[in-house]
Short mmCIF file of C-alpha atoms in Angstrom, two decimals:
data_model
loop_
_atom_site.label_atom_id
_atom_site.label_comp_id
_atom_site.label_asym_id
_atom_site.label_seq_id
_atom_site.Cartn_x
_atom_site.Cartn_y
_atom_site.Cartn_z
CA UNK A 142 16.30 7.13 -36.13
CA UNK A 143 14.86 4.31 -33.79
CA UNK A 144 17.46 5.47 -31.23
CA UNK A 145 16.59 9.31 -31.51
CA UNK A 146 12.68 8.24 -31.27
CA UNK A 147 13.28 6.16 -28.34
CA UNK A 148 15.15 9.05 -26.54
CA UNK A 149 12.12 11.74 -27.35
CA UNK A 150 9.54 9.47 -26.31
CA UNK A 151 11.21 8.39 -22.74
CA UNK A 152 12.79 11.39 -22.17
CA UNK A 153 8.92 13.03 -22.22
CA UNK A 154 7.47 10.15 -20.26
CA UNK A 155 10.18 10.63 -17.19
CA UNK A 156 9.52 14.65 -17.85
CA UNK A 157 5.89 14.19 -17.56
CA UNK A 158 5.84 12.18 -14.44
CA UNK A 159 8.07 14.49 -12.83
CA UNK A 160 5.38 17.53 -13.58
CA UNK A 161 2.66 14.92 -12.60
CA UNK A 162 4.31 14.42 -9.26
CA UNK A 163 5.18 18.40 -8.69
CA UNK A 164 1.69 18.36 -9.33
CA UNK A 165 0.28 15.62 -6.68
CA UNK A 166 2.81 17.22 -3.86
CA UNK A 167 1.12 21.08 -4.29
CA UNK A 168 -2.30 18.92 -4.13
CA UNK A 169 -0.81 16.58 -1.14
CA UNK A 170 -1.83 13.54 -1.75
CA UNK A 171 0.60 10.17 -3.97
CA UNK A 172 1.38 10.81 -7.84
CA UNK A 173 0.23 6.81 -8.06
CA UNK A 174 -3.37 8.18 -9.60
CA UNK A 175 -2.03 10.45 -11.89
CA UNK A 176 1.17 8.35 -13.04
CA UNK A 177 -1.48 5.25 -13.92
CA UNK A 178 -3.43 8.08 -15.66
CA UNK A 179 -0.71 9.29 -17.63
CA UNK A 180 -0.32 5.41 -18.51
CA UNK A 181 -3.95 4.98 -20.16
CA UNK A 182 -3.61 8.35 -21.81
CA UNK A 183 -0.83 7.28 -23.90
CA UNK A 184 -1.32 3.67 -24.02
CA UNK A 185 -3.66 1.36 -25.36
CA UNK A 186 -6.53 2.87 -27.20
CA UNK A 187 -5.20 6.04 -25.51
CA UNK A 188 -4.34 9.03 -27.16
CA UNK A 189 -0.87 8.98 -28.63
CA UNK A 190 0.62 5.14 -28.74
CA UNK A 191 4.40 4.98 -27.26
CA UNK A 192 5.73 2.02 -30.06
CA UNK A 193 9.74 2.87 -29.54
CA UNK A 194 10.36 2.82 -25.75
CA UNK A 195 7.50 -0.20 -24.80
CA UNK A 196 10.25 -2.67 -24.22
CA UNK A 197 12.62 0.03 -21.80
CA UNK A 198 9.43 0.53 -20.36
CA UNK A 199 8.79 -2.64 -20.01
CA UNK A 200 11.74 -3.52 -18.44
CA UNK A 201 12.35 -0.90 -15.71
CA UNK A 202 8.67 -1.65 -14.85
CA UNK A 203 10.11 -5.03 -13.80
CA UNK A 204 13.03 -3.27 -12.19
CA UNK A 205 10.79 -0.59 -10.36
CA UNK A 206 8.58 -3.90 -8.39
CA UNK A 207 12.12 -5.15 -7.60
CA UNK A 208 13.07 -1.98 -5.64
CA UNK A 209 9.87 -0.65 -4.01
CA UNK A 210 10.17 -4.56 -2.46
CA UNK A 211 13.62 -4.40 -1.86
CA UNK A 212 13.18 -1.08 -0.25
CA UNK A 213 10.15 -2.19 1.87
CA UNK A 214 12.16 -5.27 3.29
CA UNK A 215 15.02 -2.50 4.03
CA UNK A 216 12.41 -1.22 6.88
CA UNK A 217 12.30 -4.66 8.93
CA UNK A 218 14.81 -6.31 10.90
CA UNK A 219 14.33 -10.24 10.42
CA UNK A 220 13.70 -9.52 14.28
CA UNK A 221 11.02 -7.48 14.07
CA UNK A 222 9.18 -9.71 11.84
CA UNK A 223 9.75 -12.88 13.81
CA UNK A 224 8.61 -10.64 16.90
CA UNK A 225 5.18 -9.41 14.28
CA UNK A 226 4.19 -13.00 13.34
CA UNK A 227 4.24 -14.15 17.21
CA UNK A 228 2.13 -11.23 19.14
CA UNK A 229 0.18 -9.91 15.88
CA UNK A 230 -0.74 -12.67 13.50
CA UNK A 231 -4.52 -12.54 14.82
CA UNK A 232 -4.82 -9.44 13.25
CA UNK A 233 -3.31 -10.34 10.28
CA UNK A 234 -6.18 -13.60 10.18
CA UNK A 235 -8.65 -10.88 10.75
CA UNK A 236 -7.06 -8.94 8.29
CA UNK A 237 -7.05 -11.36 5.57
CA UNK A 238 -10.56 -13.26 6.42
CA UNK A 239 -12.06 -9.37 5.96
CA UNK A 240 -10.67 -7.88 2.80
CA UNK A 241 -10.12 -10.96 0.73
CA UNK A 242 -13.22 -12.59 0.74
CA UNK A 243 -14.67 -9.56 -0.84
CA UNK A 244 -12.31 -9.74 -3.51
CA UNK A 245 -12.85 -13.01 -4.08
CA UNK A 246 -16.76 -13.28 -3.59
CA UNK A 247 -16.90 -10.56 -5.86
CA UNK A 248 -15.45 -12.71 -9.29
CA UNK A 249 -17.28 -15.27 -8.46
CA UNK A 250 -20.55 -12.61 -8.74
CA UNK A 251 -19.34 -11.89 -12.28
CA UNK A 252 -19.20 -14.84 -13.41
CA UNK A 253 -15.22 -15.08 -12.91
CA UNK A 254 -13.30 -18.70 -12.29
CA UNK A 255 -11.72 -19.87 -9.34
CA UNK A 256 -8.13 -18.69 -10.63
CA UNK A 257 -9.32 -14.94 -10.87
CA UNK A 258 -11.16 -15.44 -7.41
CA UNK A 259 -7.63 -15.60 -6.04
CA UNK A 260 -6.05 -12.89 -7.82
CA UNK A 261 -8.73 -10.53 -6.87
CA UNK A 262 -8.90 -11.50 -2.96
CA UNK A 263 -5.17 -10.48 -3.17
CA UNK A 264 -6.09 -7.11 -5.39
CA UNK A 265 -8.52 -5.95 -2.09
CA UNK A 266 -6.39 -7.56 0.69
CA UNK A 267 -2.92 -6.29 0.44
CA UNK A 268 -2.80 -1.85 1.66
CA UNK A 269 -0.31 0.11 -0.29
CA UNK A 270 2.70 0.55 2.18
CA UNK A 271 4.45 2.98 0.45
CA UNK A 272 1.08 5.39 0.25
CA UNK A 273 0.48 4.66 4.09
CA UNK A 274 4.14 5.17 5.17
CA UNK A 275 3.94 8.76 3.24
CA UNK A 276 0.10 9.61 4.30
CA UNK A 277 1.43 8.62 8.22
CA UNK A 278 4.69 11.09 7.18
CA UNK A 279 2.42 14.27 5.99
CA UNK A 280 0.02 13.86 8.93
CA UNK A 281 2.81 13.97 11.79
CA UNK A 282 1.86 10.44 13.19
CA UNK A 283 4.84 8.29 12.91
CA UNK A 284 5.17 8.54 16.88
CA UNK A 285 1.26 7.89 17.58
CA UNK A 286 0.55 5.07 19.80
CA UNK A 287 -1.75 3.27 16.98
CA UNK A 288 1.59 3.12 14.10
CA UNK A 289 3.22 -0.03 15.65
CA UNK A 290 -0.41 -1.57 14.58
CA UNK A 291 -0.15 -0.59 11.13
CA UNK A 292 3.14 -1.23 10.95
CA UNK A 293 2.75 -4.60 12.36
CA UNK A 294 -0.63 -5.45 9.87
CA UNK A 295 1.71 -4.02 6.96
CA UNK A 296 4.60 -6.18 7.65
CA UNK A 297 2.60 -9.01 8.39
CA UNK A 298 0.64 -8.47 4.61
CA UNK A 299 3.92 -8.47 3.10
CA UNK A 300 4.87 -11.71 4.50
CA UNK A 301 1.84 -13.18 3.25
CA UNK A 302 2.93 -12.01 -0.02
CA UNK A 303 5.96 -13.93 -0.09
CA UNK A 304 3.71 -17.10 0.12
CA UNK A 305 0.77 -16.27 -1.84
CA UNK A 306 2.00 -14.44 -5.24
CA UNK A 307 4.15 -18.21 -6.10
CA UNK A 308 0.92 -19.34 -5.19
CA UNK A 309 -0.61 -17.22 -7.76
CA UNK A 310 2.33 -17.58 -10.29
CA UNK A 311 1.83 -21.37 -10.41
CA UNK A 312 -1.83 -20.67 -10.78
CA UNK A 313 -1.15 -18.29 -13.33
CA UNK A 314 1.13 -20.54 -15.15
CA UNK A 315 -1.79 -23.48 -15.15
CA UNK A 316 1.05 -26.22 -13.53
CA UNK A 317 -0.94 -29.01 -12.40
CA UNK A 318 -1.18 -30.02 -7.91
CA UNK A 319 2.04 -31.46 -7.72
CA UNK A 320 3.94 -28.77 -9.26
CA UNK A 321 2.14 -25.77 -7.37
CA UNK A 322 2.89 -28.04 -4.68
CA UNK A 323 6.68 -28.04 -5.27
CA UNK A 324 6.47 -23.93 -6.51
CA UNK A 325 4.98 -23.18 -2.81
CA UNK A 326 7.44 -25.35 -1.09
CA UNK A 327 10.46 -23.88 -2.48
CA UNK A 328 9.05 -20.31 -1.69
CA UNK A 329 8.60 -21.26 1.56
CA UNK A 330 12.11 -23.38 1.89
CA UNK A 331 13.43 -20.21 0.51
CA UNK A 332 11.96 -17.85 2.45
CA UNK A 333 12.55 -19.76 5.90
CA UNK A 334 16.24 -19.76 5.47
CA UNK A 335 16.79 -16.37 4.15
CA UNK A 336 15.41 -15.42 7.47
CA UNK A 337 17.00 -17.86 9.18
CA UNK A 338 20.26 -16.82 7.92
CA UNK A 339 19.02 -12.80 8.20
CA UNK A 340 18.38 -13.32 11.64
CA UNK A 341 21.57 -15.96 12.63
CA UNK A 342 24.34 -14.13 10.26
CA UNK A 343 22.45 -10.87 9.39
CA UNK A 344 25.10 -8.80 10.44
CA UNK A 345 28.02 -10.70 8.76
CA UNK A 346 26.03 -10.53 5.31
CA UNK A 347 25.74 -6.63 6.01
CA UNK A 348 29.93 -6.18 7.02
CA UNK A 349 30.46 -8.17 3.96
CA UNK A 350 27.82 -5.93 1.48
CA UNK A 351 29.19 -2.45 3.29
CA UNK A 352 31.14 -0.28 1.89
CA UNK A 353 32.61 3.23 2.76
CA UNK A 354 32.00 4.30 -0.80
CA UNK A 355 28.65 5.24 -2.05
CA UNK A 356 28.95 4.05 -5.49
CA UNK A 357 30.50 0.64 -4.57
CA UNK A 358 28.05 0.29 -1.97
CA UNK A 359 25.00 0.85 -4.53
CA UNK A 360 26.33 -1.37 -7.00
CA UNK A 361 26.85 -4.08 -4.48
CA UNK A 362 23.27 -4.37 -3.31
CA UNK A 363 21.66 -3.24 -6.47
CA UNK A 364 23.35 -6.48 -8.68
CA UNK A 365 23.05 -8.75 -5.22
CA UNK A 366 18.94 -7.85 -5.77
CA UNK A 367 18.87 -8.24 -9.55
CA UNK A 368 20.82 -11.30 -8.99
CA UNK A 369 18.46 -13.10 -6.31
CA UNK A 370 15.37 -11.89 -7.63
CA UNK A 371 16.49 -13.72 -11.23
CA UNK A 372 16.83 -16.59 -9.48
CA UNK A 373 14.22 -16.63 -7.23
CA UNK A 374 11.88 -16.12 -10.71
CA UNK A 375 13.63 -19.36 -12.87
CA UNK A 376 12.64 -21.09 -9.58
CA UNK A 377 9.36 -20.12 -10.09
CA UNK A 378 9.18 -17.97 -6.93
CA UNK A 379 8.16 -14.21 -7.62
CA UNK A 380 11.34 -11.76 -8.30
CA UNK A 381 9.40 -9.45 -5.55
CA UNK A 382 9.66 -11.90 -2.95
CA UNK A 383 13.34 -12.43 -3.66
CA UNK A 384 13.91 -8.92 -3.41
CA UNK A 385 12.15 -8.70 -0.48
CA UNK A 386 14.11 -10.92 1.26
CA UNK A 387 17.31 -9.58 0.45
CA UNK A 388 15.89 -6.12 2.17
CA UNK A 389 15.45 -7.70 5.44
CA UNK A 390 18.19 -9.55 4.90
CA UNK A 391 20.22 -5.94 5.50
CA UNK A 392 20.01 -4.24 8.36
CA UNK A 393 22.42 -1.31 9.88
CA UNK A 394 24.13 1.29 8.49
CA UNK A 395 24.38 -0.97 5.76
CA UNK A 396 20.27 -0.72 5.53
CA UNK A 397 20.17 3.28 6.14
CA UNK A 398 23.20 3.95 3.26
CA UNK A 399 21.42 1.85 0.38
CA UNK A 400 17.96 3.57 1.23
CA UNK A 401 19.39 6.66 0.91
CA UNK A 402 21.49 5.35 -2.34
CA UNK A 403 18.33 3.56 -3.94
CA UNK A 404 15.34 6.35 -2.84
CA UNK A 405 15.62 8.50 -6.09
CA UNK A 406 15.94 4.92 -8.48
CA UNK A 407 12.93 3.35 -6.29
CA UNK A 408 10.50 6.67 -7.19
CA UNK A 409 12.01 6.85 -10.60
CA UNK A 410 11.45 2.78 -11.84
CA UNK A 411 8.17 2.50 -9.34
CA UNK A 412 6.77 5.86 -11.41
CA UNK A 413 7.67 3.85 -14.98
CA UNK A 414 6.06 0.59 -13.22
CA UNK A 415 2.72 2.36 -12.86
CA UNK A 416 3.11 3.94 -16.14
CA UNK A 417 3.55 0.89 -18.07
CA UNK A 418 0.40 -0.62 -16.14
CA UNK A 419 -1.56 1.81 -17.08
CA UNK A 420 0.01 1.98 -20.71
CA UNK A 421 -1.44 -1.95 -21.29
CA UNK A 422 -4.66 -1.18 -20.12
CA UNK A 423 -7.54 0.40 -22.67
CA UNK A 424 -9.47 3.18 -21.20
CA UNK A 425 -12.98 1.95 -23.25
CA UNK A 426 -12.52 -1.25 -20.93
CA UNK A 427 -12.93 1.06 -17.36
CA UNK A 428 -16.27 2.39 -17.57
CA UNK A 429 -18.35 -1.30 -18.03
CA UNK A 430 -15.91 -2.20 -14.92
CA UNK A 431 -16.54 1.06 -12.80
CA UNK A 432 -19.37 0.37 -10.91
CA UNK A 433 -18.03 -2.26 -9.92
CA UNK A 434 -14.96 -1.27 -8.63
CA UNK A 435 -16.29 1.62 -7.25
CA UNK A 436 -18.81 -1.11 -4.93
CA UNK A 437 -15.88 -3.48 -4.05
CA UNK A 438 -14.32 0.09 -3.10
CA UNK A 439 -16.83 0.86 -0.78
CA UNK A 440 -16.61 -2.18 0.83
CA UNK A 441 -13.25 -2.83 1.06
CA UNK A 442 -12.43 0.19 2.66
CA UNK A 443 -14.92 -0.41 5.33
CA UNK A 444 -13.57 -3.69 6.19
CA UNK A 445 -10.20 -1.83 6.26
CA UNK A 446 -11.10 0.29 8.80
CA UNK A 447 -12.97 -2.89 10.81
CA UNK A 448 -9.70 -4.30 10.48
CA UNK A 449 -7.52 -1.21 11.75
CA UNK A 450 -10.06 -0.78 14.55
CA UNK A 451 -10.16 -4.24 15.74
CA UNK A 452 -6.21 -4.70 15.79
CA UNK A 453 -5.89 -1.13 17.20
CA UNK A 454 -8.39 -1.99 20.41
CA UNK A 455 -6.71 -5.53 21.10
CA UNK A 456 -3.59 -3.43 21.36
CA UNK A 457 -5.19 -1.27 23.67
CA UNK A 458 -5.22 1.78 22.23
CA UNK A 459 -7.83 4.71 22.92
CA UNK A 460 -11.35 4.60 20.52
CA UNK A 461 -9.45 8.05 18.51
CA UNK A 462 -6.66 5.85 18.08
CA UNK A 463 -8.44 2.82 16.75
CA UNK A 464 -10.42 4.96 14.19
CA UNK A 465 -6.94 6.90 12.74
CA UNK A 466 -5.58 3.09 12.32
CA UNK A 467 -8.74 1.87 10.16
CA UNK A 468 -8.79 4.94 8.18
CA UNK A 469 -4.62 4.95 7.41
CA UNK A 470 -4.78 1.49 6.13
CA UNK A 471 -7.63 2.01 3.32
CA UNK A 472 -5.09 2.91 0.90
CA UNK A 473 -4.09 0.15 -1.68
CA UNK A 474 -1.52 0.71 -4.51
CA UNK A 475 1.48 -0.95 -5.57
CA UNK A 476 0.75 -4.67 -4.59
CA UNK A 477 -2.61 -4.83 -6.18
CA UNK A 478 -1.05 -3.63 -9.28
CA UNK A 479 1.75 -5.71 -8.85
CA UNK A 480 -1.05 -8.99 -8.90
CA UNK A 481 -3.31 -7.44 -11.11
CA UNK A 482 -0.11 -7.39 -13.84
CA UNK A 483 0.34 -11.18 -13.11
CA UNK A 484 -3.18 -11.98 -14.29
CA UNK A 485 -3.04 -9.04 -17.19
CA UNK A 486 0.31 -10.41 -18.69
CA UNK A 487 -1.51 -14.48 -18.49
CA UNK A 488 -4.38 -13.36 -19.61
CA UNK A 489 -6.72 -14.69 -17.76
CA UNK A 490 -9.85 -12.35 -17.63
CA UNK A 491 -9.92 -9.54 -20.17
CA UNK A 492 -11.39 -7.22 -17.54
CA UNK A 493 -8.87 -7.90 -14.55
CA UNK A 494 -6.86 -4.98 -15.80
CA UNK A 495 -9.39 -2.14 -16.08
CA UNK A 496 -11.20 -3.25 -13.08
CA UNK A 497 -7.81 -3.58 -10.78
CA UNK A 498 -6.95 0.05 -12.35
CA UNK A 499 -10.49 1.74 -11.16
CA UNK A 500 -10.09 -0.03 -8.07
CA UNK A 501 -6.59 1.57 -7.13
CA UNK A 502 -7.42 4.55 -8.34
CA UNK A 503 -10.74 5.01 -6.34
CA UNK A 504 -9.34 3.93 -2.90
CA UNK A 505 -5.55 5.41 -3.87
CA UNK A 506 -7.13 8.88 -3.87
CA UNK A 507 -9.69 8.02 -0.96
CA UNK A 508 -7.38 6.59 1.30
CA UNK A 509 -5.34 9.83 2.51
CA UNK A 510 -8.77 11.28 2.87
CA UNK A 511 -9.98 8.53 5.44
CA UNK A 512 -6.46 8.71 7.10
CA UNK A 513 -6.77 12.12 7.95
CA UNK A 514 -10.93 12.34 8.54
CA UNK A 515 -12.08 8.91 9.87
CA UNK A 516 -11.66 9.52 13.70
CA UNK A 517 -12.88 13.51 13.40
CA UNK A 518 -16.18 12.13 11.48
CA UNK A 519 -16.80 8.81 14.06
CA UNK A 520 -16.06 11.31 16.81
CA UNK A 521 -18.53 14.08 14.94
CA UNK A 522 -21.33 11.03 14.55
CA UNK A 523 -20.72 9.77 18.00
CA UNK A 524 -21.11 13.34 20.00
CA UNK A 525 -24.40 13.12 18.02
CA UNK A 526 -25.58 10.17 19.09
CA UNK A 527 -25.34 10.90 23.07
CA UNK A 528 -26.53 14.14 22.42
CA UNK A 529 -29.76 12.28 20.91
CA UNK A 530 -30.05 10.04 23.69
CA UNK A 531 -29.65 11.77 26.65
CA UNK A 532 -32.63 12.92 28.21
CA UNK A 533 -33.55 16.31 29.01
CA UNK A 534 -33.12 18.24 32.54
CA UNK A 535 -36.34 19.53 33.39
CA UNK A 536 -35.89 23.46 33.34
CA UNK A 537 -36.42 25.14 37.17
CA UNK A 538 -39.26 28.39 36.74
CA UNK A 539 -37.21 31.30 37.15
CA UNK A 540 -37.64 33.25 40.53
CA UNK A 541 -38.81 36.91 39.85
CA UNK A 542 -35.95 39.33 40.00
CA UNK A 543 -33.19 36.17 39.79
CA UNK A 544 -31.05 37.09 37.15
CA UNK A 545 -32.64 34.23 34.42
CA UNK A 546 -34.87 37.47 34.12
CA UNK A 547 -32.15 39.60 33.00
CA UNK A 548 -31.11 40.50 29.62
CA UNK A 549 -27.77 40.30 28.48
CA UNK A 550 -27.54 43.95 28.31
CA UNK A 551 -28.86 44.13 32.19
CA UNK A 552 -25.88 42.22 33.11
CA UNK A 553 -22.44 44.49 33.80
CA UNK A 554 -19.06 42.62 32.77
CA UNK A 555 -18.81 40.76 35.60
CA UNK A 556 -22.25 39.21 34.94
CA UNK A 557 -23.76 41.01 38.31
CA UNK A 558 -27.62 42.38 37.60
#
């Protein structure tokens, strides 16, 4: 009976998000919105409780991080990143100084400890890659001058990632200075010689994982991820950053055949991930947290767009260009989930949840609106401005008989009077 009820209720929650995102793709813009929504209908204090499949859920929520980070290291070459951290860190400094001190400023304002001050800078500093990468997609600018800058702030985000969430974890876990100290070294050790070795031997590790066979192929790299992201966590280094590391790790064919393999298990477990977020979080507990979120929103997405623009003009790119960057990278999503679940599952501040939830939600939906409008408004607001400035000519009398005397319907086609 347990069995039967288990089947019934996941077999509606994968049917449901597959109607959700039909839905979101007629409407254009990412399912993540409605999936957490479907989550805090049906979870806590929602409207029908899911008891039977919480721990499957549970568990391909873990599973679903795993792969949208093993997939995102899939897109970078250990090359490319060593190439990002020497010509675009500055921007990533920028970056960082601009959209995490809001975060962090603002749990401090309510009355928040040092511990959640962290957890929130990394809630508003960290864009949602997989929204911008799909946003940049649907708009046709993939080959626009200003994507190597997003890409480059985007990759350099998710390196920062692989040192600050075993930051956070140790946090999280309350270990005292010497064993954070030891939890960030490791991540780092670790993290330095996978790319070491990705960058050295990359293409050995990729002759040895390839296969010619599909399903050997995506059973190869799929238990070589689950496998390294284990034991990356019992290290106390995040699963996600192990799984990250194994992406860029691969590179090739090798890199091209397990995204194609892995796509349709990525959207399926990422889907469940966002579910199950929203599933643990109360819907009463948004609206006390809503104004909030919808201020840091405001901000945040205004120092995104500082952020895009000022990375975007160092590179040299035109003023259209700069604007399109700031407005592609407003989007956040999976990451700040992702952290916000860290602090929901320790426990540290009741309201982290619902306020991490709004706060996606709000600049999730926003953000493919200020990728696609940001440099048409700045350019509308701009024309506006000169056209308020400039002075006046001083109008010329007309000369009797010129043809400023003439009607319109004096004139013959060809404008003679």
């Amino acid at each position: 009976m347990h069995s039967a009820l288990f089947l019934i209720e996941f077999g509606a929650i994968i049917l449901g998000l597959g109607l959700l995102g039909r839905v979101a793709g007629r409407l254009k813009f990412s399912p993540i919105p409605l999936y957490l929504l479907a989550g805090l209908a049906f979870g806590t204090g929602g409207l029908l409780p899911l008891p039977a499949s919480e721990e499957f859920v549970a568990i391909g929520a873990e599973i679903g991080v795993i792969l949208l980070l093993l997939m995102l290291g899939l897109e970078y070459t250990a090359s490319d990143l060593v190439s990002n951290l020497k010509t675009q860190y500055p921007a990533g400094l920028v970056d960082f100084t601009l959209n995490a001190v809001p975060g962090a400023a603002a749990a401090f304002l309510m009355g928040w400890g040092p511990v959640a001050a962290v957890v929130l800078a990394g809630v508003t500093w960290i864009s949602s890659s997989g929204v911008i990468a799909k946003v940049m997609g649907d708009l046709g600018r993939v080959g626009n001058r200003e994507t190597p800058v997003i890409l480059s702030i985007l990759v350099l985000e998710d390196l920062a990632m692989a040192v600050y969430l075993p930051i956070i974890t140790a946090l999280l876990a309350g270990v005292g200075l010497a064993a954070g100290s030891a939890t960030l070294a490791i991540a780092l050790g670790v993290a330095g010689a996978v790319l070491f070795v990705a960058v050295r031997y990359g293409r050995h590790i990729s002759r040895f994982v390839s296969s010619d066979d599909p399903e050997k192929l995506l059973l190869v790299v799929l238990g070589l991820t689950l496998l390294v992201a284990g034991i990356a966590q019992q290290l106390q280094v995040s699963a996600a950053v192990g799984a990250f590391l194994v992406g860029i790790a691969l590179s090739g064919e090798v890199a091209e055949g397990t995204h194609t393999l892995l796509s349709p298990l990525r959207d399926l477990f990422a889907a469940v991930f966002f579910v199950f977020f929203g599933l643990h979080t109360d819907p009463a507990s948004i609206p006390p947290v809503l104004l909030p979120a919808l201020a840091l929103a405001v901000v945040t997405a205004g120092t995104k767009i500082a952020t895009g623009y000022w990375a975007a003009k160092r590179a040299g790119i035109g003023v259209k260009g700069r604007w399109r960057a700031g407005g592609t990278l407003v989007a956040r999503g999976e990451f700040s989930i992702v952290i916000a679940g860290l602090a929901v599952t320790a426990g540290i501040e009741p309201a982290m949840g619902p306020l991490a939830t709004a706060y996606v939600l709000i600049l999730v939906v926003i953000g493919p609106l200020t990728a696609r409008y940001t440099e048409p408004v700045a350019a509308w607001v701009g024309s506006r401005r000169v056209a308020r400035s400039a002075p006046l000519p001083p109008a010329e009398p007309a000369r009797p008989g010129s043809p400023e005397d003439l009607s319109d319907q004096d004139r013959d086609p060809a404008g003679r009077a």
